[in-house]
Structures are given as structure tokens and as C-alpha cells.
């Protein structure tokens, strides 16, 4: 069924790092985005679960623009994001902004690869955001090590990463959803400089006012650490692979798409840590 075009913007993953930032950026610009959530919380929310196709038509009702992210726990795109995309297009969505990852075009095993290909095989109604290594990994994956052990413990060797702030991704996504016409564009979004983990530890120590060190993990040591922390096997393998990749420069690239689109530099990691320093306060959750 084809519906009349609407200006409603649906944001998936709206409780996550990037989805929250997309909602915040759109709201700050005067839009009223719909949050597609597994557990709705407010009147502005619609029920959406990628694993429950019966929720999809209601979530897409009257939607003209879609922010699409792939939840980390979902790997089978053929039963989830791809049929969801097909339904969105059939119902008149004509702006789709997909959160992908740098390298997804080359790495066929990365779930985003199939979604990118599906988008590009269809009409040019898409903007693909290929994001670099998130600054918010410090808030999620590394938080407990920082708070409880005063260390960063990853198998990244002396590899560098150009940490990108989810808030910057949110602003770019909001632009592509409700501002400039960026359909047909692939954007590569990174932070302003590539830092190694010794530099990140020094930066954290300075901003948090206590010593944080970088303990370069071995591959096996890291896997044991993640398993002891309760991570499932698959997530352990993916996390390890991503961090070992940093040794080989996988996330070192610095691009100019954020400054070009937002008309200001990308946010440095130092500013992210200063802004969010309460996240790593000792004794917090
Ligand atoms: N970490 C990095 O460095 C990095 C870099 C580049 C790209 N990426 C990509 O970015 C994405 C992760 O983004 P993020 O950090 O913003 O995510 P996140 O913080 O992990 O949040 C995941 C979101 O997905 C939602 N979700 C989970 N299962 C769902 C389901 N069955 N149906 C609908 N929604 C569901 C969650 O909602 P609930 O509240 O219901 O749980 C939550 O809002 C991944 O695709 C990842 O590969 C990550």
C-alpha cells in the first residue's frame, strides 16, 4: 500500500547512543520525531521491534523519513532490517538515513554490508552514514574497567582511533533526515584526530582527576576478561576482532565530512570526556 508522503521522522534505536542524539538534534531544531521503541515510554513513542514484524506497519504509519540503525545483537539482516526497509519504502518513506560503519562496503561479514547493498540496489532515497570508532565506547564497553580498575584494557596495541562523538553523528543524521537533501550520499564520519590508548588514558586521568592507565591486553587475556564480565561468546569475538583491528589502523582515518556538513570541527574526545565526566564517577551504577 502506498501512502501520501508525510514529514514525520521515525528514529529507531532511540534509547541508544546515536538514536538518542538524533532525537535530541531533531527536537532542538523544532521537529517532533517519533521514537520507535520496544518499550514505549511517552506519547511520542511508537512500538517497534525488529524481531516482531507485526509491530512494523504501526511504527511506519505516516512516516516520511527514517533513521535506521542495526541493534548490535541482531545479525540476520534478511529477516529484520531488509524487509523492514522494503515495507518502509512501500509505505512511502522517501528519506532513509542508515547508520553504518567504516569498512562495511569491503567486509561482507559485517551485517551493515547487506543493508548498504540493499539500499544502493534500490532508489536513491538513502543516506549512508559510515561511522568511525565511537567515543561512547568509553561510556559503555570500557566504563567498568575505568571506574572499578582505573584502567583501559583492550588488545589495541599502539593502534590509534579517531573517536567520533555520537552527538556529532546525531547532528549529521538530523540534517540528512530533515534538512539538506543528502540522498544518494555516503558520508564517512570520524573524530578530528586519531589517538592511541596511552593518549586516551592520559586524557581521562587529566579530566577525571585520578590515574587511569592503559594496559595493552593480549588477545586471549582480553577474551577471558570479557567472558568473566559475562559477555556472550559472539559479542566477545566481535569486540576482540574490532580492537585487534585497531592495531592495523582500521579506525585511524580522519575525514572532513563532519566539519564540512556542520560548519565546525568534529568534537574532540577531550571535550566529550569533559562534558560527560560524571559517567566515570567512582561508585556510580
Ligand atoms: N561502537 C562503535 O564504535 C561503532 C562504530 C560504528 C558503527 N557502530 C554501529 O552502531 C550501532 C550501535 O549504535 P548505538 O551505540 O547507538 O546502539 P546502542 O547504544 O547499543 O543501542 C541499541 C539500540 O537498539 C535498540 N534495540 C535493541 N534490540 C532491538 C530490537 N529487537 N528492535 C528494535 N530496537 C532494538 C535498543 O533499544 P532498547 O532500549 O529496547 O534495548 C537501543 O535503542 C551498531 O550497528 C554498530 O555496529 C558502532
mmCIF file of C-alpha atoms in Angstrom, residues 15-235:
data_model
loop_
_atom_site.group_PDB
_atom_site.id
_atom_site.type_symbol
_atom_site.label_atom_id
_atom_site.label_comp_id
_atom_site.label_asym_id
_atom_site.label_seq_id
_atom_site.Cartn_x
_atom_site.Cartn_y
_atom_site.Cartn_z
ATOM 1 C CA UNK A 15 17.370 4.769 23.501
ATOM 2 C CA UNK A 16 20.866 4.046 22.172
ATOM 3 C CA UNK A 17 23.928 6.282 21.876
ATOM 4 C CA UNK A 18 23.246 7.542 18.381
ATOM 5 C CA UNK A 19 19.439 7.308 18.303
ATOM 6 C CA UNK A 20 19.235 9.462 21.450
ATOM 7 C CA UNK A 21 21.485 12.028 19.789
ATOM 8 C CA UNK A 22 19.361 12.012 16.626
ATOM 9 C CA UNK A 23 16.199 12.627 18.681
ATOM 10 C CA UNK A 24 17.931 15.419 20.622
ATOM 11 C CA UNK A 25 19.209 17.123 17.457
ATOM 12 C CA UNK A 26 15.826 16.937 15.710
ATOM 13 C CA UNK A 27 13.993 18.165 18.802
ATOM 14 C CA UNK A 28 16.415 21.088 19.185
ATOM 15 C CA UNK A 29 15.597 22.052 15.590
ATOM 16 C CA UNK A 30 11.859 22.145 16.343
ATOM 17 C CA UNK A 31 10.862 18.734 14.971
ATOM 18 C CA UNK A 32 8.855 16.180 16.901
ATOM 19 C CA UNK A 33 10.463 12.849 15.967
ATOM 20 C CA UNK A 34 8.758 9.553 16.713
ATOM 21 C CA UNK A 35 10.863 7.201 18.796
ATOM 22 C CA UNK A 36 10.481 3.587 17.690
ATOM 23 C CA UNK A 37 10.954 1.590 20.899
ATOM 24 C CA UNK A 38 10.497 -1.953 22.117
ATOM 25 C CA UNK A 39 9.076 -0.470 25.347
ATOM 26 C CA UNK A 40 7.211 2.769 24.647
ATOM 27 C CA UNK A 41 7.544 5.435 27.332
ATOM 28 C CA UNK A 42 5.803 8.628 26.180
ATOM 29 C CA UNK A 43 3.081 9.754 23.746
ATOM 30 C CA UNK A 44 5.775 10.481 21.146
ATOM 31 C CA UNK A 45 6.780 6.819 21.039
ATOM 32 C CA UNK A 46 5.641 4.007 18.761
ATOM 33 C CA UNK A 47 6.134 0.309 19.418
ATOM 34 C CA UNK A 48 8.826 -1.159 17.192
ATOM 35 C CA UNK A 49 10.754 -4.388 17.482
ATOM 36 C CA UNK A 50 12.806 -5.563 14.503
ATOM 37 C CA UNK A 51 12.215 -9.146 15.682
ATOM 38 C CA UNK A 52 8.410 -8.675 15.743
ATOM 39 C CA UNK A 53 7.247 -7.847 12.178
ATOM 40 C CA UNK A 54 3.688 -7.279 13.397
ATOM 41 C CA UNK A 55 4.948 -4.035 15.027
ATOM 42 C CA UNK A 56 6.343 -2.630 11.778
ATOM 43 C CA UNK A 57 3.215 -1.273 9.990
ATOM 44 C CA UNK A 58 2.097 0.704 13.043
ATOM 45 C CA UNK A 59 5.574 2.163 13.541
ATOM 46 C CA UNK A 60 5.781 3.245 9.889
ATOM 47 C CA UNK A 61 2.313 4.756 9.752
ATOM 48 C CA UNK A 62 2.528 8.243 8.213
ATOM 49 C CA UNK A 63 6.318 8.302 8.323
ATOM 50 C CA UNK A 64 8.261 10.162 5.615
ATOM 51 C CA UNK A 65 11.822 9.900 6.914
ATOM 52 C CA UNK A 66 13.543 7.086 8.763
ATOM 53 C CA UNK A 67 16.691 6.886 10.866
ATOM 54 C CA UNK A 68 17.687 3.238 10.720
ATOM 55 C CA UNK A 69 20.259 1.596 12.958
ATOM 56 C CA UNK A 70 21.178 -2.029 13.392
ATOM 57 C CA UNK A 71 20.996 -3.130 17.044
ATOM 58 C CA UNK A 72 24.287 -4.839 17.956
ATOM 59 C CA UNK A 73 22.545 -8.076 18.966
ATOM 60 C CA UNK A 74 20.814 -8.533 15.585
ATOM 61 C CA UNK A 75 22.874 -10.250 12.888
ATOM 62 C CA UNK A 76 20.323 -11.642 10.404
ATOM 63 C CA UNK A 77 19.504 -8.645 8.212
ATOM 64 C CA UNK A 78 17.496 -10.772 5.757
ATOM 65 C CA UNK A 79 14.744 -11.316 8.336
ATOM 66 C CA UNK A 80 14.875 -7.943 10.062
ATOM 67 C CA UNK A 81 16.218 -4.652 8.694
ATOM 68 C CA UNK A 82 15.918 -5.540 4.993
ATOM 69 C CA UNK A 83 12.203 -6.495 4.991
ATOM 70 C CA UNK A 84 11.600 -3.535 7.335
ATOM 71 C CA UNK A 85 13.228 -1.283 4.734
ATOM 72 C CA UNK A 86 11.123 -2.782 1.962
ATOM 73 C CA UNK A 87 7.985 -2.110 3.978
ATOM 74 C CA UNK A 88 9.110 1.456 4.705
ATOM 75 C CA UNK A 89 9.683 2.141 1.003
ATOM 76 C CA UNK A 90 6.355 0.542 0.041
ATOM 77 C CA UNK A 91 4.596 2.791 2.532
ATOM 78 C CA UNK A 92 6.083 5.992 1.115
ATOM 79 C CA UNK A 93 9.173 6.646 3.228
ATOM 80 C CA UNK A 94 11.488 8.553 0.906
ATOM 81 C CA UNK A 95 14.377 9.577 3.145
ATOM 82 C CA UNK A 96 16.296 6.780 4.807
ATOM 83 C CA UNK A 97 19.377 7.530 6.874
ATOM 84 C CA UNK A 98 21.262 4.370 7.741
ATOM 85 C CA UNK A 99 23.907 4.190 10.471
ATOM 86 C CA UNK A 100 26.662 2.005 9.062
ATOM 87 C CA UNK A 101 30.297 1.505 9.937
ATOM 88 C CA UNK A 102 33.551 2.393 8.166
ATOM 89 C CA UNK A 103 34.661 -0.604 6.098
ATOM 90 C CA UNK A 104 31.158 -2.090 5.712
ATOM 91 C CA UNK A 105 31.464 -1.836 1.926
ATOM 92 C CA UNK A 106 34.505 -4.152 1.942
ATOM 93 C CA UNK A 107 33.682 -6.521 4.828
ATOM 94 C CA UNK A 108 30.924 -8.808 3.607
ATOM 95 C CA UNK A 109 30.548 -10.486 7.014
ATOM 96 C CA UNK A 110 29.582 -7.202 8.719
ATOM 97 C CA UNK A 111 25.749 -7.100 8.929
ATOM 98 C CA UNK A 112 25.691 -3.492 7.681
ATOM 99 C CA UNK A 113 27.176 -4.662 4.378
ATOM 100 C CA UNK A 114 23.924 -6.344 3.308
ATOM 101 C CA UNK A 115 21.825 -3.340 4.327
ATOM 102 C CA UNK A 116 24.072 -0.925 2.434
ATOM 103 C CA UNK A 117 23.903 -3.137 -0.651
ATOM 104 C CA UNK A 118 20.113 -3.406 -0.425
ATOM 105 C CA UNK A 119 19.774 0.351 -0.118
ATOM 106 C CA UNK A 120 22.098 1.027 -3.031
ATOM 107 C CA UNK A 121 20.303 -1.514 -5.225
ATOM 108 C CA UNK A 122 17.046 0.441 -4.807
ATOM 109 C CA UNK A 123 16.044 4.070 -5.429
ATOM 110 C CA UNK A 124 18.394 6.835 -4.243
ATOM 111 C CA UNK A 125 16.282 7.581 -1.170
ATOM 112 C CA UNK A 126 19.141 6.817 1.231
ATOM 113 C CA UNK A 127 21.996 8.493 3.024
ATOM 114 C CA UNK A 128 24.586 6.121 4.431
ATOM 115 C CA UNK A 129 26.494 7.285 7.499
ATOM 116 C CA UNK A 130 29.690 5.232 7.787
ATOM 117 C CA UNK A 131 30.749 5.954 11.323
ATOM 118 C CA UNK A 132 34.183 5.557 12.857
ATOM 119 C CA UNK A 133 35.017 4.287 16.338
ATOM 120 C CA UNK A 134 32.536 5.777 18.856
ATOM 121 C CA UNK A 135 33.791 7.965 21.722
ATOM 122 C CA UNK A 136 30.847 6.390 23.558
ATOM 123 C CA UNK A 137 32.745 3.091 23.759
ATOM 124 C CA UNK A 138 34.344 4.759 26.784
ATOM 125 C CA UNK A 139 30.857 5.212 28.249
ATOM 126 C CA UNK A 140 29.704 1.631 27.519
ATOM 127 C CA UNK A 141 32.260 -1.082 26.853
ATOM 128 C CA UNK A 142 35.149 0.439 28.839
ATOM 129 C CA UNK A 143 33.207 2.090 31.648
ATOM 130 C CA UNK A 144 33.539 -0.654 34.230
ATOM 131 C CA UNK A 145 37.291 -1.048 33.667
ATOM 132 C CA UNK A 146 37.751 2.714 34.038
ATOM 133 C CA UNK A 147 35.564 3.068 37.132
ATOM 134 C CA UNK A 148 36.495 -0.124 39.003
ATOM 135 C CA UNK A 149 40.080 -0.787 37.905
ATOM 136 C CA UNK A 150 41.341 2.649 36.829
ATOM 137 C CA UNK A 151 42.480 1.261 33.506
ATOM 138 C CA UNK A 152 41.725 0.845 29.844
ATOM 139 C CA UNK A 153 42.167 -2.818 28.997
ATOM 140 C CA UNK A 154 41.902 -3.590 25.256
ATOM 141 C CA UNK A 155 44.067 -5.530 22.782
ATOM 142 C CA UNK A 156 44.692 -2.480 20.592
ATOM 143 C CA UNK A 157 48.491 -2.347 20.954
ATOM 144 C CA UNK A 158 49.694 1.092 19.899
ATOM 145 C CA UNK A 159 46.873 1.414 17.353
ATOM 146 C CA UNK A 160 45.063 4.707 17.028
ATOM 147 C CA UNK A 161 41.361 5.514 16.688
ATOM 148 C CA UNK A 162 39.684 8.718 15.508
ATOM 149 C CA UNK A 163 36.956 8.609 18.199
ATOM 150 C CA UNK A 164 33.726 10.179 16.926
ATOM 151 C CA UNK A 165 31.127 11.695 19.252
ATOM 152 C CA UNK A 166 27.606 10.247 18.939
ATOM 153 C CA UNK A 167 26.271 13.795 19.318
ATOM 154 C CA UNK A 168 28.027 14.772 16.065
ATOM 155 C CA UNK A 169 26.515 11.712 14.372
ATOM 156 C CA UNK A 170 23.122 12.854 15.673
ATOM 157 C CA UNK A 171 23.510 16.310 14.138
ATOM 158 C CA UNK A 172 24.559 14.901 10.774
ATOM 159 C CA UNK A 173 21.675 12.402 10.816
ATOM 160 C CA UNK A 174 19.197 15.177 11.684
ATOM 161 C CA UNK A 175 20.490 17.231 8.761
ATOM 162 C CA UNK A 176 20.038 14.306 6.378
ATOM 163 C CA UNK A 177 16.574 13.493 7.751
ATOM 164 C CA UNK A 178 15.023 16.935 7.906
ATOM 165 C CA UNK A 179 17.419 19.460 6.403
ATOM 166 C CA UNK A 180 19.677 19.400 3.359
ATOM 167 C CA UNK A 181 18.919 16.839 0.702
ATOM 168 C CA UNK A 182 21.760 14.366 1.156
ATOM 169 C CA UNK A 183 20.069 11.458 -0.570
ATOM 170 C CA UNK A 184 22.452 9.299 -2.553
ATOM 171 C CA UNK A 185 25.405 10.381 -0.375
ATOM 172 C CA UNK A 186 27.747 8.134 1.570
ATOM 173 C CA UNK A 187 29.298 10.065 4.452
ATOM 174 C CA UNK A 188 32.328 8.910 6.392
ATOM 175 C CA UNK A 189 32.171 10.343 9.892
ATOM 176 C CA UNK A 190 35.134 10.421 12.261
ATOM 177 C CA UNK A 191 36.531 12.461 15.089
ATOM 178 C CA UNK A 192 39.105 15.210 14.468
ATOM 179 C CA UNK A 193 42.286 13.268 15.343
ATOM 180 C CA UNK A 194 43.474 9.711 15.823
ATOM 181 C CA UNK A 195 44.603 8.919 19.380
ATOM 182 C CA UNK A 196 46.310 5.853 20.804
ATOM 183 C CA UNK A 197 45.120 4.379 24.089
ATOM 184 C CA UNK A 198 48.013 5.841 26.108
ATOM 185 C CA UNK A 199 46.827 9.265 24.967
ATOM 186 C CA UNK A 200 43.228 8.375 25.861
ATOM 187 C CA UNK A 201 44.331 7.212 29.333
ATOM 188 C CA UNK A 202 46.250 10.474 29.906
ATOM 189 C CA UNK A 203 43.260 12.497 28.762
ATOM 190 C CA UNK A 204 40.920 10.572 31.099
ATOM 191 C CA UNK A 205 43.350 10.972 34.028
ATOM 192 C CA UNK A 206 43.526 14.726 33.479
ATOM 193 C CA UNK A 207 39.773 15.208 33.127
ATOM 194 C CA UNK A 208 38.729 12.804 35.916
ATOM 195 C CA UNK A 209 41.445 13.899 38.337
ATOM 196 C CA UNK A 210 42.666 10.362 39.068
ATOM 197 C CA UNK A 211 45.083 7.933 37.476
ATOM 198 C CA UNK A 212 43.780 5.891 34.539
ATOM 199 C CA UNK A 213 46.359 3.726 32.770
ATOM 200 C CA UNK A 214 46.357 1.823 29.513
ATOM 201 C CA UNK A 215 47.031 -1.864 29.994
ATOM 202 C CA UNK A 216 47.556 -3.322 26.496
ATOM 203 C CA UNK A 217 45.727 -6.663 26.647
ATOM 204 C CA UNK A 218 46.766 -9.826 24.855
ATOM 205 C CA UNK A 219 44.087 -11.341 22.653
ATOM 206 C CA UNK A 220 43.485 -14.297 24.965
ATOM 207 C CA UNK A 221 43.685 -12.169 28.101
ATOM 208 C CA UNK A 222 41.066 -9.823 26.684
ATOM 209 C CA UNK A 223 38.742 -12.635 25.676
ATOM 210 C CA UNK A 224 39.000 -14.153 29.164
ATOM 211 C CA UNK A 225 38.286 -10.718 30.648
ATOM 212 C CA UNK A 226 35.151 -10.209 28.547
ATOM 213 C CA UNK A 227 33.880 -13.735 29.306
ATOM 214 C CA UNK A 228 34.417 -13.165 33.048
ATOM 215 C CA UNK A 229 32.377 -9.970 32.652
ATOM 216 C CA UNK A 230 29.526 -12.093 31.271
ATOM 217 C CA UNK A 231 29.729 -11.200 27.563
ATOM 218 C CA UNK A 232 28.322 -13.914 25.270
ATOM 219 C CA UNK A 233 30.810 -15.709 23.004
ATOM 220 C CA UNK A 234 29.732 -13.978 19.802
ATOM 221 C CA UNK A 235 29.979 -10.496 21.325
#
